[in-house]
Amino acid sequence: MSSNVCKFGGSSLSNAENIKKVAEILKDENKRFVIVSAPGKRFKEDKKITDLLINCYVLSTKNQAYEEEFSLIKTRFEDLVKELGIDFDLRKVFQEIDDKIKKHDDYDFILSRGEYLNAKIIASYLNFKFLDAKDIIFFDKSGKVDLERSKEEFTKKTNKNSRYVIPGFYGTNEVNSKIKVFSRGGSDITGAIVAVLSDIKTYENYTDVDGVYDVDPNKCKKAKIIKKLSYDDMRIMSSLGAEVLHPDSTYFLEKYDITLNIRNTFNPSNSGSIIRKESPNFTRCITGKRGYLLVNVENKKNSQQKENLANFKNSLRKNNFEIIRTIEGVDSLSIIIKSFEGLESKVYKLACDYNAKITIKKIALVSIIDGAFNKELSVQSKIFDALSKIDFEVILITKGALDISISFGVEEDSFDKVIESIYSFLYT
């Protein structure tokens, strides 16, 4: 299966050696539109370019030195240019980024420069045309992608005889004509949009694994590839922690009936996983993610306290805290929030404002997805039996997505071992 639109993730483009492997895949002349992410990690302790850009901006806003972090960015791109043997002057772009960081100006622009520079370099190396995403993807005043205008500009700026490299992750805000980024991992969304704009039927997304697995293959060696699944399957898996694909990208692909093929840059002969618009299978799998806070709130039995707790929860939403799940009992309230730096102190402050007594615990969420979960008591029994036998504390249990999944919280440090234990008990 081949497509004229393909996207390559950060791990596929982390260094010159990997970019050369991408170039081998792109010898297929049918692959005309290439969407690229910013360079990812080259090794476990490495930093992604986008993370470095964020760090520079944050340090600058605190009037702290960011030059060391910025130097790492410059060195990464300078090494790419040198190792790929191309003539490309980076100084002007570096200066523009540095100026905006110093002025604490245009955060989205700064974040987007990893994709922008990588696309410029790769286009030069491949001798493809560079097509800036800001010129073909537009957001309307509500923040949604304006497909009509995007299609119009895409048609104007492309022709059938050329091949293009397009940076992922961003477009243009029609309201102020400034760069606007998608959420992290948004290059997947860019790829999906370009697939729609180019009127294709199949879109290839290249990553560093052979496809979609029933559990993270880095945690379980016996993980199995799911060869075929629906967009509903993929959305649920992504929403519960699977990081193979940005969940928002599926909206465009499913709406326009485009088949998605997840492939491995480092094993391109493998056919990967196929995702189509069809009835969900709810394939049995385990997924999860670190980086959550469990906020337990005391709920005394009086009307004023209940009102305070409701206001506290609403205030979390108004302050843009990402609430993953709320669990309400007769006299208790638990809220799972996606964590970020400084979040705990902000939650405590809000709790004081509403006279709410809280405790906070860092957790990871593990989710078991099984289409038979809500239909067969034997499946439920087996899952709860597995939970009772793992040698780790289960902090909370809650049913989720369409009643075909169950999620439970565990200590962050035990996350990997819990997934391995549960998978081994249930599926091997």
Tab-separated table of C-alpha atoms in Angstrom:
chain	number	residue	atom	x	y	z
A	1	MET	CA	0.000	0.000	0.000
A	2	SER	CA	1.410	3.371	-0.986
A	3	SER	CA	0.203	6.924	-0.441
A	4	ASN	CA	1.115	10.315	-1.837
A	5	VAL	CA	0.896	11.809	1.691
A	6	CYS	CA	3.131	10.555	4.493
A	7	LYS	CA	4.110	11.915	7.874
A	8	PHE	CA	7.313	11.165	9.800
A	9	GLY	CA	7.503	11.558	13.573
A	10	GLY	CA	10.285	13.036	15.680
A	11	SER	CA	12.009	9.712	16.378
A	12	SER	CA	12.211	9.090	12.613
A	13	LEU	CA	13.954	12.443	12.134
A	14	SER	CA	16.078	12.695	15.276
A	15	ASN	CA	19.439	12.618	13.465
A	16	ALA	CA	21.034	12.572	10.016
A	17	GLU	CA	21.269	8.767	9.922
A	18	ASN	CA	17.505	8.448	10.423
A	19	ILE	CA	16.751	11.165	7.868
A	20	LYS	CA	18.747	9.174	5.331
A	21	LYS	CA	16.514	6.162	6.078
A	22	VAL	CA	13.485	8.368	5.450
A	23	ALA	CA	15.053	9.387	2.122
A	24	GLU	CA	15.187	5.713	1.115
A	25	ILE	CA	11.441	5.386	1.750
A	26	LEU	CA	10.836	8.531	-0.286
A	27	LYS	CA	12.488	7.052	-3.367
A	28	ASP	CA	8.931	6.004	-4.116
A	29	GLU	CA	7.944	8.938	-6.336
A	30	ASN	CA	4.260	8.484	-5.478
A	31	LYS	CA	5.014	9.994	-2.064
A	32	ARG	CA	4.543	13.648	-3.007
A	33	PHE	CA	3.635	15.377	0.275
A	34	VAL	CA	5.909	14.749	3.254
A	35	ILE	CA	4.915	16.124	6.665
A	36	VAL	CA	7.691	16.279	9.254
A	37	SER	CA	7.887	16.715	13.019
A	38	ALA	CA	10.644	18.469	14.929
A	39	PRO	CA	13.652	16.272	15.785
A	40	GLY	CA	12.874	13.933	18.665
A	41	LYS	CA	15.105	12.152	21.144
A	42	ARG	CA	18.252	10.433	19.860
A	43	PHE	CA	18.636	8.453	23.098
A	44	LYS	CA	16.703	8.030	26.357
A	45	GLU	CA	18.245	10.991	28.227
A	46	ASP	CA	18.085	13.321	25.223
A	47	LYS	CA	15.629	16.226	24.913
A	48	LYS	CA	13.158	16.864	22.128
A	49	ILE	CA	13.669	20.119	20.218
A	50	THR	CA	10.172	21.373	21.065
A	51	ASP	CA	10.802	20.750	24.777
A	52	LEU	CA	14.020	22.767	24.527
A	53	LEU	CA	12.164	25.644	22.853
A	54	ILE	CA	9.557	25.609	25.630
A	55	ASN	CA	12.309	25.612	28.257
A	56	CYS	CA	13.979	28.620	26.632
A	57	TYR	CA	10.731	30.569	26.635
A	58	VAL	CA	9.893	29.689	30.251
A	59	LEU	CA	13.390	30.571	31.497
A	60	SER	CA	13.248	33.880	29.650
A	61	THR	CA	9.893	34.818	31.222
A	62	LYS	CA	11.498	34.220	34.637
A	63	ASN	CA	14.480	36.395	33.674
A	64	GLN	CA	16.724	33.348	33.929
A	65	ALA	CA	19.510	32.398	31.542
A	66	TYR	CA	18.344	30.236	28.650
A	67	GLU	CA	21.471	30.422	26.481
A	68	GLU	CA	22.639	26.909	27.379
A	69	GLU	CA	19.314	25.388	26.286
A	70	PHE	CA	19.269	27.499	23.126
A	71	SER	CA	22.815	26.402	22.333
A	72	LEU	CA	21.627	22.773	22.375
A	73	ILE	CA	18.989	23.635	19.764
A	74	LYS	CA	21.491	25.383	17.530
A	75	THR	CA	23.986	22.535	17.792
A	76	ARG	CA	21.357	19.902	16.888
A	77	PHE	CA	20.390	21.694	13.674
A	78	GLU	CA	23.955	22.661	12.789
A	79	ASP	CA	24.984	19.009	13.138
A	80	LEU	CA	22.101	17.935	10.889
A	81	VAL	CA	23.147	20.361	8.160
A	82	LYS	CA	26.773	19.284	8.386
A	83	GLU	CA	26.082	15.527	8.482
A	84	LEU	CA	23.604	15.717	5.596
A	85	GLY	CA	26.168	17.627	3.548
A	86	ILE	CA	23.875	20.495	2.531
A	87	ASP	CA	24.478	24.216	2.214
A	88	PHE	CA	21.907	25.820	4.493
A	89	ASP	CA	22.340	29.030	6.503
A	90	LEU	CA	20.611	28.752	9.883
A	91	ARG	CA	21.731	32.077	11.366
A	92	LYS	CA	18.773	34.222	10.325
A	93	VAL	CA	16.196	31.816	11.760
A	94	PHE	CA	18.172	31.370	14.990
A	95	GLN	CA	18.317	35.147	15.404
A	96	GLU	CA	14.572	35.496	14.822
A	97	ILE	CA	13.800	32.816	17.427
A	98	ASP	CA	16.226	34.346	19.925
A	99	ASP	CA	14.721	37.814	19.496
A	100	LYS	CA	11.218	36.523	20.205
A	101	ILE	CA	12.374	34.539	23.235
A	102	LYS	CA	14.037	37.639	24.703
A	103	LYS	CA	10.861	39.670	24.212
A	104	HIS	CA	8.626	36.824	25.524
A	105	ASP	CA	6.816	37.283	22.235
A	106	ASP	CA	4.706	34.946	20.104
A	107	TYR	CA	4.863	31.680	22.049
A	108	ASP	CA	3.246	29.623	19.268
A	109	PHE	CA	5.771	30.916	16.725
A	110	ILE	CA	8.669	29.865	18.977
A	111	LEU	CA	7.168	26.386	19.511
A	112	SER	CA	6.707	25.856	15.784
A	113	ARG	CA	10.313	26.508	14.780
A	114	GLY	CA	11.469	22.939	15.377
A	115	GLU	CA	9.144	21.661	12.655
A	116	TYR	CA	9.861	24.675	10.443
A	117	LEU	CA	13.650	24.258	10.518
A	118	ASN	CA	13.509	20.499	10.160
A	119	ALA	CA	11.257	20.812	7.110
A	120	LYS	CA	13.558	23.411	5.507
A	121	ILE	CA	16.607	21.207	6.050
A	122	ILE	CA	14.938	17.999	4.831
A	123	ALA	CA	13.481	19.733	1.763
A	124	SER	CA	16.956	20.958	0.878
A	125	TYR	CA	18.461	17.489	1.397
A	126	LEU	CA	15.785	15.728	-0.691
A	127	ASN	CA	15.650	18.482	-3.319
A	128	PHE	CA	11.891	18.799	-2.691
A	129	LYS	CA	10.004	22.084	-2.496
A	130	PHE	CA	9.416	23.553	0.958
A	131	LEU	CA	5.741	24.362	1.573
A	132	ASP	CA	5.137	26.278	4.785
A	133	ALA	CA	2.150	25.020	6.787
A	134	LYS	CA	1.239	28.637	7.606
A	135	ASP	CA	0.398	29.150	3.928
A	136	ILE	CA	-1.976	26.197	3.580
A	137	ILE	CA	-3.597	25.539	6.984
A	138	PHE	CA	-5.858	28.204	8.511
A	139	PHE	CA	-7.745	28.448	11.798
A	140	ASP	CA	-10.987	30.433	11.936
A	141	LYS	CA	-11.991	32.779	14.775
A	142	SER	CA	-13.364	29.850	16.805
A	143	GLY	CA	-9.991	28.094	16.645
A	144	LYS	CA	-11.166	25.362	14.281
A	145	VAL	CA	-9.419	24.484	11.027
A	146	ASP	CA	-10.969	26.374	8.102
A	147	LEU	CA	-10.904	23.560	5.540
A	148	GLU	CA	-12.506	25.634	2.794
A	149	ARG	CA	-9.825	28.334	2.838
A	150	SER	CA	-7.090	25.757	3.460
A	151	LYS	CA	-8.208	23.805	0.384
A	152	GLU	CA	-8.254	26.970	-1.714
A	153	GLU	CA	-4.709	27.968	-0.708
A	154	PHE	CA	-3.379	24.405	-0.976
A	155	THR	CA	-4.670	24.149	-4.557
A	156	LYS	CA	-3.055	27.484	-5.472
A	157	LYS	CA	0.335	26.609	-4.016
A	158	THR	CA	0.806	23.050	-5.273
A	159	ASN	CA	1.067	21.353	-8.651
A	160	LYS	CA	1.051	17.743	-9.814
A	161	ASN	CA	4.651	17.773	-11.000
A	162	SER	CA	6.345	18.727	-7.717
A	163	ARG	CA	7.100	17.045	-4.399
A	164	TYR	CA	6.832	18.933	-1.114
A	165	VAL	CA	8.049	18.876	2.476
A	166	ILE	CA	5.588	20.478	4.905
A	167	PRO	CA	6.278	21.243	8.591
A	168	GLY	CA	3.705	19.758	10.947
A	169	PHE	CA	2.137	21.114	14.141
A	170	TYR	CA	0.988	24.580	13.077
A	171	GLY	CA	-0.952	26.836	10.735
A	172	THR	CA	-2.120	30.456	10.598
A	173	ASN	CA	-4.692	32.135	12.831
A	174	GLU	CA	-7.009	34.005	10.444
A	175	VAL	CA	-7.899	36.524	13.171
A	176	ASN	CA	-4.404	37.975	13.643
A	177	SER	CA	-2.382	36.267	10.849
A	178	LYS	CA	-0.010	34.813	13.459
A	179	ILE	CA	1.262	31.258	13.799
A	180	LYS	CA	-1.074	28.980	15.769
A	181	VAL	CA	-0.008	25.513	16.917
A	182	PHE	CA	-2.023	22.381	17.529
A	183	SER	CA	-1.620	20.563	20.853
A	184	ARG	CA	1.564	18.527	21.291
A	185	GLY	CA	1.891	15.726	18.763
A	186	GLY	CA	-0.076	17.871	16.337
A	187	SER	CA	1.995	16.912	13.303
A	188	ASP	CA	-0.350	13.914	13.080
A	189	ILE	CA	-3.197	16.400	12.622
A	190	THR	CA	-1.257	18.263	9.922
A	191	GLY	CA	-0.760	15.004	8.054
A	192	ALA	CA	-4.461	14.181	8.270
A	193	ILE	CA	-5.433	17.657	7.004
A	194	VAL	CA	-3.012	17.460	4.067
A	195	ALA	CA	-4.481	14.032	3.265
A	196	VAL	CA	-7.926	15.670	3.083
A	197	LEU	CA	-6.661	18.634	1.040
A	198	SER	CA	-4.968	16.377	-1.508
A	199	ASP	CA	-8.064	14.193	-2.031
A	200	ILE	CA	-6.364	10.862	-1.331
A	201	LYS	CA	-7.756	7.589	-0.007
A	202	THR	CA	-4.767	6.347	2.015
A	203	TYR	CA	-2.416	8.254	4.323
A	204	GLU	CA	0.807	6.809	5.778
A	205	ASN	CA	2.020	7.777	9.242
A	206	TYR	CA	5.586	6.630	9.965
A	207	THR	CA	6.776	6.143	13.528
A	208	ASP	CA	9.335	3.959	15.335
A	209	VAL	CA	7.167	0.847	15.857
A	210	ASP	CA	5.651	-1.668	13.440
A	211	GLY	CA	2.076	-0.532	14.042
A	212	VAL	CA	-0.548	-0.334	16.769
A	213	TYR	CA	0.106	-2.878	19.524
A	214	ASP	CA	-2.196	-4.379	22.137
A	215	VAL	CA	0.272	-3.115	24.762
A	216	ASP	CA	3.413	-0.959	24.674
A	217	PRO	CA	6.108	-3.208	23.110
A	218	ASN	CA	8.748	-1.372	25.140
A	219	LYS	CA	7.104	-2.700	28.305
A	220	CYS	CA	6.035	-6.174	27.163
A	221	LYS	CA	8.116	-8.240	24.772
A	222	LYS	CA	5.118	-10.434	23.915
A	223	ALA	CA	3.070	-7.460	22.647
A	224	LYS	CA	1.099	-8.233	19.493
A	225	ILE	CA	0.339	-5.951	16.542
A	226	ILE	CA	-3.296	-5.140	15.856
A	227	LYS	CA	-3.370	-5.399	12.067
A	228	LYS	CA	-6.795	-3.847	11.509
A	229	LEU	CA	-8.873	-1.519	13.668
A	230	SER	CA	-11.482	1.213	13.368
A	231	TYR	CA	-11.175	4.917	14.098
A	232	ASP	CA	-13.386	4.417	17.158
A	233	ASP	CA	-10.918	1.813	18.412
A	234	MET	CA	-8.001	4.163	17.809
A	235	ARG	CA	-9.706	7.149	19.453
A	236	ILE	CA	-10.449	5.216	22.625
A	237	MET	CA	-6.927	3.827	22.813
A	238	SER	CA	-5.419	7.291	22.251
A	239	SER	CA	-7.678	8.942	24.810
A	240	LEU	CA	-6.591	6.374	27.410
A	241	GLY	CA	-2.870	6.829	26.858
A	242	ALA	CA	-1.730	5.106	23.654
A	243	GLU	CA	0.724	7.559	22.086
A	244	VAL	CA	1.012	6.122	18.589
A	245	LEU	CA	-1.386	8.720	17.122
A	246	HIS	CA	-2.829	12.106	18.119
A	247	PRO	CA	-6.556	11.437	18.797
A	248	ASP	CA	-7.681	14.663	17.050
A	249	SER	CA	-6.218	13.510	13.727
A	250	THR	CA	-8.818	10.755	13.434
A	251	TYR	CA	-11.666	13.286	13.074
A	252	PHE	CA	-10.524	14.437	9.621
A	253	LEU	CA	-9.551	10.986	8.400
A	254	GLU	CA	-12.810	9.341	9.411
A	255	LYS	CA	-15.017	12.185	8.154
A	256	TYR	CA	-13.456	12.010	4.682
A	257	ASP	CA	-13.189	8.205	4.669
A	258	ILE	CA	-9.393	8.108	4.403
A	259	THR	CA	-7.574	4.904	5.354
A	260	LEU	CA	-4.645	5.359	7.735
A	261	ASN	CA	-1.611	3.087	7.565
A	262	ILE	CA	0.701	3.196	10.623
A	263	ARG	CA	4.205	2.161	9.475
A	264	ASN	CA	7.715	1.819	10.900
A	265	THR	CA	10.452	4.044	9.444
A	266	PHE	CA	13.050	1.526	10.587
A	267	ASN	CA	11.240	-1.522	9.204
A	268	PRO	CA	9.474	-0.190	6.085
A	269	SER	CA	8.812	-3.641	4.615
A	270	ASN	CA	6.349	-4.352	7.430
A	271	SER	CA	2.783	-3.595	6.348
A	272	GLY	CA	1.920	-2.068	9.727
A	273	SER	CA	-1.593	-1.416	11.036
A	274	ILE	CA	-4.572	-0.342	8.948
A	275	ILE	CA	-7.207	1.966	10.453
A	276	ARG	CA	-10.469	2.452	8.582
A	277	LYS	CA	-13.930	3.938	8.935
A	278	GLU	CA	-15.835	0.848	10.018
A	279	SER	CA	-17.614	-0.691	12.976
A	280	PRO	CA	-15.360	-0.832	16.045
A	281	ASN	CA	-13.866	-4.151	17.115
A	282	PHE	CA	-12.876	-2.901	20.585
A	283	THR	CA	-9.802	-5.063	20.326
A	284	ARG	CA	-8.525	-6.264	23.681
A	285	CYS	CA	-5.553	-4.166	24.748
A	286	ILE	CA	-3.844	-2.418	27.672
A	287	THR	CA	-2.635	1.157	27.650
A	288	GLY	CA	-1.947	3.971	30.061
A	289	LYS	CA	0.086	7.043	30.891
A	290	ARG	CA	2.012	8.753	33.663
A	291	GLY	CA	1.583	12.377	34.683
A	292	TYR	CA	-1.689	12.713	36.589
A	293	LEU	CA	-2.718	14.095	39.949
A	294	LEU	CA	-5.439	12.463	42.009
A	295	VAL	CA	-7.168	15.190	44.026
A	296	ASN	CA	-9.312	13.776	46.837
A	297	VAL	CA	-11.714	16.364	48.216
A	298	GLU	CA	-13.495	16.179	51.563
A	299	ASN	CA	-17.240	16.490	51.153
A	300	LYS	CA	-19.024	17.185	54.431
A	301	LYS	CA	-22.720	16.523	54.553
A	302	ASN	CA	-24.068	20.047	54.335
A	303	SER	CA	-25.418	22.070	51.439
A	304	GLN	CA	-22.848	24.872	51.699
A	305	GLN	CA	-19.924	22.464	51.489
A	306	LYS	CA	-21.434	20.746	48.438
A	307	GLU	CA	-21.828	24.118	46.760
A	308	ASN	CA	-18.202	24.989	47.563
A	309	LEU	CA	-17.010	21.706	46.051
A	310	ALA	CA	-19.035	22.301	42.885
A	311	ASN	CA	-17.523	25.782	42.609
A	312	PHE	CA	-14.056	24.358	43.218
A	313	LYS	CA	-14.493	21.836	40.400
A	314	ASN	CA	-15.817	24.530	38.027
A	315	SER	CA	-12.902	26.771	38.938
A	316	LEU	CA	-10.457	24.021	37.941
A	317	ARG	CA	-12.068	23.943	34.496
A	318	LYS	CA	-12.114	27.740	34.161
A	319	ASN	CA	-8.387	27.836	34.971
A	320	ASN	CA	-7.748	25.398	32.091
A	321	PHE	CA	-6.805	22.441	34.268
A	322	GLU	CA	-7.342	19.334	32.150
A	323	ILE	CA	-9.794	17.218	34.147
A	324	ILE	CA	-9.563	13.606	32.971
A	325	ARG	CA	-12.200	12.123	35.212
A	326	THR	CA	-14.398	12.986	38.207
A	327	ILE	CA	-15.519	10.320	40.653
A	328	GLU	CA	-18.275	11.349	43.064
A	329	GLY	CA	-19.321	9.357	46.097
A	330	VAL	CA	-21.915	10.006	48.768
A	331	ASP	CA	-19.467	11.976	50.893
A	332	SER	CA	-16.357	12.198	48.724
A	333	LEU	CA	-15.085	13.662	45.496
A	334	SER	CA	-12.018	12.555	43.528
A	335	ILE	CA	-10.726	14.451	40.509
A	336	ILE	CA	-8.019	13.199	38.171
A	337	ILE	CA	-6.113	16.060	36.553
A	338	LYS	CA	-3.374	16.005	33.927
A	339	SER	CA	-0.298	17.271	35.721
A	340	PHE	CA	2.040	20.111	34.786
A	341	GLU	CA	4.771	22.089	36.538
A	342	GLY	CA	3.471	24.055	39.517
A	343	LEU	CA	0.018	22.485	39.342
A	344	GLU	CA	-0.086	21.224	42.929
A	345	SER	CA	0.382	24.661	44.495
A	346	LYS	CA	-2.298	26.136	42.209
A	347	VAL	CA	-4.781	23.409	43.161
A	348	TYR	CA	-4.115	23.966	46.854
A	349	LYS	CA	-4.696	27.704	46.419
A	350	LEU	CA	-8.021	27.148	44.682
A	351	ALA	CA	-9.028	24.700	47.403
A	352	CYS	CA	-8.356	27.369	50.042
A	353	ASP	CA	-10.460	29.868	48.094
A	354	TYR	CA	-13.432	27.487	48.308
A	355	ASN	CA	-12.743	26.136	51.795
A	356	ALA	CA	-12.209	22.650	50.410
A	357	LYS	CA	-9.962	20.200	52.264
A	358	ILE	CA	-7.905	18.148	49.807
A	359	THR	CA	-5.116	15.624	49.515
A	360	ILE	CA	-3.074	15.245	46.335
A	361	LYS	CA	-1.267	12.186	45.025
A	362	LYS	CA	0.795	11.723	41.859
A	363	ILE	CA	-0.449	8.727	39.896
A	364	ALA	CA	-0.292	6.929	36.567
A	365	LEU	CA	-3.429	5.596	34.899
A	366	VAL	CA	-3.592	2.097	33.437
A	367	SER	CA	-6.560	1.141	31.239
A	368	ILE	CA	-7.792	-2.236	30.020
A	369	ILE	CA	-9.954	-2.090	26.883
A	370	ASP	CA	-12.038	-5.134	26.023
A	371	GLY	CA	-15.180	-5.188	23.906
A	372	ALA	CA	-16.556	-8.045	25.983
A	373	PHE	CA	-16.062	-6.233	29.297
A	374	ASN	CA	-19.654	-5.041	29.626
A	375	LYS	CA	-21.173	-8.180	28.073
A	376	GLU	CA	-19.502	-11.115	29.746
A	377	LEU	CA	-19.206	-11.419	33.513
A	378	SER	CA	-16.354	-13.870	33.041
A	379	VAL	CA	-14.246	-11.115	31.441
A	380	GLN	CA	-14.966	-8.709	34.308
A	381	SER	CA	-14.173	-11.434	36.818
A	382	LYS	CA	-10.853	-12.214	35.138
A	383	ILE	CA	-9.824	-8.545	35.074
A	384	PHE	CA	-10.661	-7.978	38.751
A	385	ASP	CA	-8.930	-11.235	39.632
A	386	ALA	CA	-5.809	-9.945	37.856
A	387	LEU	CA	-5.977	-6.659	39.763
A	388	SER	CA	-6.241	-8.500	43.074
A	389	LYS	CA	-3.150	-10.572	42.351
A	390	ILE	CA	-0.676	-7.919	41.212
A	391	ASP	CA	1.837	-6.963	43.849
A	392	PHE	CA	1.108	-3.224	43.660
A	393	GLU	CA	-1.314	-0.848	45.335
A	394	VAL	CA	-4.355	-0.016	43.191
A	395	ILE	CA	-5.342	3.523	44.194
A	396	LEU	CA	-8.706	3.781	42.454
A	397	ILE	CA	-10.803	1.896	39.903
A	398	THR	CA	-13.271	3.433	37.469
A	399	LYS	CA	-15.155	2.313	34.367
A	400	GLY	CA	-14.640	4.385	31.232
A	401	ALA	CA	-15.119	4.749	27.489
A	402	LEU	CA	-18.466	3.251	26.396
A	403	ASP	CA	-18.335	0.803	29.308
A	404	ILE	CA	-15.807	-1.289	27.404
A	405	SER	CA	-12.832	-0.188	29.488
A	406	ILE	CA	-11.708	-0.071	33.078
A	407	SER	CA	-9.046	2.310	34.385
A	408	PHE	CA	-7.141	2.208	37.625
A	409	GLY	CA	-4.579	4.443	39.272
A	410	VAL	CA	-1.177	3.255	40.496
A	411	GLU	CA	1.977	4.860	41.871
A	412	GLU	CA	3.958	6.420	39.023
A	413	ASP	CA	7.094	4.429	39.871
A	414	SER	CA	5.270	1.112	39.457
A	415	PHE	CA	3.594	2.013	36.130
A	416	ASP	CA	5.733	-0.114	33.789
A	417	LYS	CA	5.720	-3.173	36.060
A	418	VAL	CA	1.959	-2.980	36.577
A	419	ILE	CA	1.290	-2.978	32.824
A	420	GLU	CA	3.654	-5.901	32.318
A	421	SER	CA	2.057	-7.861	35.192
A	422	ILE	CA	-1.526	-7.259	34.067
A	423	TYR	CA	-0.746	-8.114	30.423
A	424	SER	CA	1.063	-11.317	31.407
A	425	PHE	CA	-1.776	-12.394	33.684
A	426	LEU	CA	-4.591	-11.678	31.229
A	427	TYR	CA	-3.256	-12.238	27.723
A	428	THR	CA	-0.241	-14.559	27.688
